[in-house]
Short mmCIF file of C-alpha atoms in Angstrom, two decimals:
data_model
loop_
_atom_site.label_atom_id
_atom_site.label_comp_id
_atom_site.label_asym_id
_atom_site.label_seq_id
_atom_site.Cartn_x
_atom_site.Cartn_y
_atom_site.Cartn_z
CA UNK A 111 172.41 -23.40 105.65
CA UNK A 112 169.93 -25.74 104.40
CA UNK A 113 167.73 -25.65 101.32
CA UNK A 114 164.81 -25.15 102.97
CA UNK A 115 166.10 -21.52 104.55
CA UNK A 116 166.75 -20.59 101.26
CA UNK A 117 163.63 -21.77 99.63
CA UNK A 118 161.37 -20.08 102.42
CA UNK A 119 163.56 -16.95 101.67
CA UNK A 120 162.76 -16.76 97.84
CA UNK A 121 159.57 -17.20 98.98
CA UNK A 122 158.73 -14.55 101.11
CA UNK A 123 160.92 -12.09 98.58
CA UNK A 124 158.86 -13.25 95.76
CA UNK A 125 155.41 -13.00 97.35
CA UNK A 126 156.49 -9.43 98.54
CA UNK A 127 157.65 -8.21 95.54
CA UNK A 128 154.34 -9.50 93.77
CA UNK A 129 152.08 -7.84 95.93
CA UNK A 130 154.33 -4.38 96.57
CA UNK A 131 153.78 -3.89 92.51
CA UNK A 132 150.00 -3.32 93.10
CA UNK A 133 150.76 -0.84 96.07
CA UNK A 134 150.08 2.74 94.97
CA UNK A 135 151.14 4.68 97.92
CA UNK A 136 154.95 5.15 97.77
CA UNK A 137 155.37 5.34 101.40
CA UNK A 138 153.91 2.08 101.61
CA UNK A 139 155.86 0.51 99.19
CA UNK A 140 159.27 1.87 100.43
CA UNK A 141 158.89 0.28 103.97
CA UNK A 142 157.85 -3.31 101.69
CA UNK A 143 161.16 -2.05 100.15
CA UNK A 144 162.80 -1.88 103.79
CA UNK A 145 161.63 -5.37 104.63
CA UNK A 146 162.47 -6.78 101.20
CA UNK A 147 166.74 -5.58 101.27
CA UNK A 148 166.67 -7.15 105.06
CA UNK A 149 165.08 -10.57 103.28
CA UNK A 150 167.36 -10.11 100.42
CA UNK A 151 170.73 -9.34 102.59
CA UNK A 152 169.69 -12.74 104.21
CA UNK A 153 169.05 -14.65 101.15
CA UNK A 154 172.51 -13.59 100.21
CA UNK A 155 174.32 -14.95 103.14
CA UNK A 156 172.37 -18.21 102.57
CA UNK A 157 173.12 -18.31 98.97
CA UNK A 158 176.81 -17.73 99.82
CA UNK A 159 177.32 -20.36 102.48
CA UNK A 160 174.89 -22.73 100.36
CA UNK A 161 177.68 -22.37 97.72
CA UNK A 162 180.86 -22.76 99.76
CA UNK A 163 179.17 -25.79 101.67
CA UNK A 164 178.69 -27.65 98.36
CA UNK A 165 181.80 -26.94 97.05
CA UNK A 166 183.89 -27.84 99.97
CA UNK A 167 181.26 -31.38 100.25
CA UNK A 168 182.69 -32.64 96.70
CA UNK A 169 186.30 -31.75 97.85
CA UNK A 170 187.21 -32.63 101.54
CA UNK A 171 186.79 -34.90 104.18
CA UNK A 172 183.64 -34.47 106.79
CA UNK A 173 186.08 -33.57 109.59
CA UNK A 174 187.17 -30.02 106.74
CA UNK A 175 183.46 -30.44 105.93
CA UNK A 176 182.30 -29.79 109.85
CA UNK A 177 185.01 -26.98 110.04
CA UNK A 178 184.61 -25.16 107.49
CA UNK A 179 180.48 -25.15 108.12
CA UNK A 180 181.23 -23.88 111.80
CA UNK A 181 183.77 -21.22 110.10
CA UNK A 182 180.51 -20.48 107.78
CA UNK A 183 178.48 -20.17 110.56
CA UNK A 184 179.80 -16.82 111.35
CA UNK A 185 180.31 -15.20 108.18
CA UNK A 186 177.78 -12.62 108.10
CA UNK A 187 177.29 -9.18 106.62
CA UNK A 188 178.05 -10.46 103.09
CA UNK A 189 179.41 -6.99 101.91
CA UNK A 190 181.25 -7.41 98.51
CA UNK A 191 184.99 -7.45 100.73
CA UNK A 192 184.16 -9.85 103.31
CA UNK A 193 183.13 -12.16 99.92
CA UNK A 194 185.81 -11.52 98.34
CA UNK A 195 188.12 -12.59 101.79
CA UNK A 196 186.12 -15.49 102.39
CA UNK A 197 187.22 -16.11 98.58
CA UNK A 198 190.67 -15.36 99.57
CA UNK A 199 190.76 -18.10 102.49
CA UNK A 200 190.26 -20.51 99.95
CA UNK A 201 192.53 -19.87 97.19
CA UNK A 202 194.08 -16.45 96.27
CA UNK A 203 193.21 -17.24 92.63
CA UNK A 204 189.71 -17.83 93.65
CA UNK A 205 189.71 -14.56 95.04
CA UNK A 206 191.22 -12.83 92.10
CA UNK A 207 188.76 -14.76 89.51
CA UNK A 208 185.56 -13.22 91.57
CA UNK A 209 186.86 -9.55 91.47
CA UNK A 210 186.84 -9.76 87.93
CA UNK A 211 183.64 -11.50 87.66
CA UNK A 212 182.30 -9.31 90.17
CA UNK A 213 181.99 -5.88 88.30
CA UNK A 214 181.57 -2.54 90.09
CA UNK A 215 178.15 -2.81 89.05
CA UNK A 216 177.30 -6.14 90.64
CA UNK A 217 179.41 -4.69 93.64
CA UNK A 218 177.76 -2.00 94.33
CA UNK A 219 174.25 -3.71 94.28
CA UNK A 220 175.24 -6.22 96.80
CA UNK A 221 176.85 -3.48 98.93
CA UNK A 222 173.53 -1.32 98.70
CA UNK A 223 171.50 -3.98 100.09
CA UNK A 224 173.76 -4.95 102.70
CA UNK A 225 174.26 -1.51 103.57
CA UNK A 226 170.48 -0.70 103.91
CA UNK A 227 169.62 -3.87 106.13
CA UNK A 228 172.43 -2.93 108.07
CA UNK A 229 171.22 0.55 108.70
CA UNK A 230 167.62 -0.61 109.19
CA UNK A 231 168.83 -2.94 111.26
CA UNK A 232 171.08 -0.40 113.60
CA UNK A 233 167.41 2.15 113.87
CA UNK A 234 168.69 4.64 110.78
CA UNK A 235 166.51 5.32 107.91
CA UNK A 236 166.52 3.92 104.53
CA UNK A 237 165.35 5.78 101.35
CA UNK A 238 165.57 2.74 99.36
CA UNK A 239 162.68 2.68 96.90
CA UNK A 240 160.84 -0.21 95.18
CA UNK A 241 162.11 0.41 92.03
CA UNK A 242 165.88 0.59 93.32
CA UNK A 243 165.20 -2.41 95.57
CA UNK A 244 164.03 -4.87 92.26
CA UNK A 245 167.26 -2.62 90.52
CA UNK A 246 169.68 -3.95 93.12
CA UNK A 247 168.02 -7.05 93.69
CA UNK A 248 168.44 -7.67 89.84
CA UNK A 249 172.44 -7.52 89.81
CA UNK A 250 172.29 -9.12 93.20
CA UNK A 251 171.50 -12.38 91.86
CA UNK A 252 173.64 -11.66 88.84
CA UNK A 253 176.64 -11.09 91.28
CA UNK A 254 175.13 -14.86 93.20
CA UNK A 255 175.35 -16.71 90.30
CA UNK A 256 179.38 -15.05 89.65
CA UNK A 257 179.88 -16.30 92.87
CA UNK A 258 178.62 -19.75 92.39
CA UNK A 259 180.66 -19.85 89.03
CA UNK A 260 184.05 -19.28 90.78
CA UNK A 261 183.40 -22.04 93.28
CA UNK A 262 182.48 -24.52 90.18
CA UNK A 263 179.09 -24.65 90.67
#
């Protein structure tokens, strides 16, 4: 959960995405597109326990502090629910606030790239595209920066 996992993250997404945009064999460029929801699926997760880390930091005591980073530790698969729980475990308002920031639209972004690094990473087959990868990518970091608004950041 540290800044430097997220930073090597945008990293790697950014370089890919620069050099898939010169690729003129679609093929190609969907398995980039593969590679880039399983980066961006990660960079989620990161993102989301980045936020809940800082937030719980300015409010609790470092023995809540160490709990709620082990609790963290687990959370994975950050479909649009399980953020929306994790939400929940904190305040029910909370939780409420981020499903009306969080429009279907933003929703169903995060969901598509969770959903295709899940499937990649299970052996199915993705059809994901370039173009719907930067597409859901996009409102993915729309639906981050909701996120981080709800948790006062």
């Amino acid at each position: 959960m540290s800044y430097s996992e997220r930073s090597s993250l945008e990293f790697r997404i950014k370089l890919l995405r620069e050099h898939a945009k010169g690729i003129k064999d679609d093929r190609i460029a969907g398995e980039i597109a593969k590679y880039l929801c399983i980066l961006a699926s990660g960079y989620l997760e990161v993102r989301i326990k980045e936020i809940v880390a800082h937030y719980v930091e300015s409010r609790a005591s470092s023995e809540i502090q160490r709990y709620v980073e082990k609790k963290l530790s687990y959370f994975q698969n950050p479909r649009p629910d399980r953020i929306l729980e994790l939400c929940g475990d904190f305040s029910p308002q909370m939780r409420d606030e981020l499903k009306t920031q969080l429009s279907a639209d933003l929703a169903d972004a995060i969901l598509s790239i969770v959903s295709h690094r899940n499937n990649l990473a299970h052996g199915a087959d993705s059809s994901i595209s370039l173009g719907r990868f930067e597409d859901y990518f996009s409102r993915t970091q729309k639906g981050v920066m909701k996120i981080e608004q709800v948790f006062g950041g």
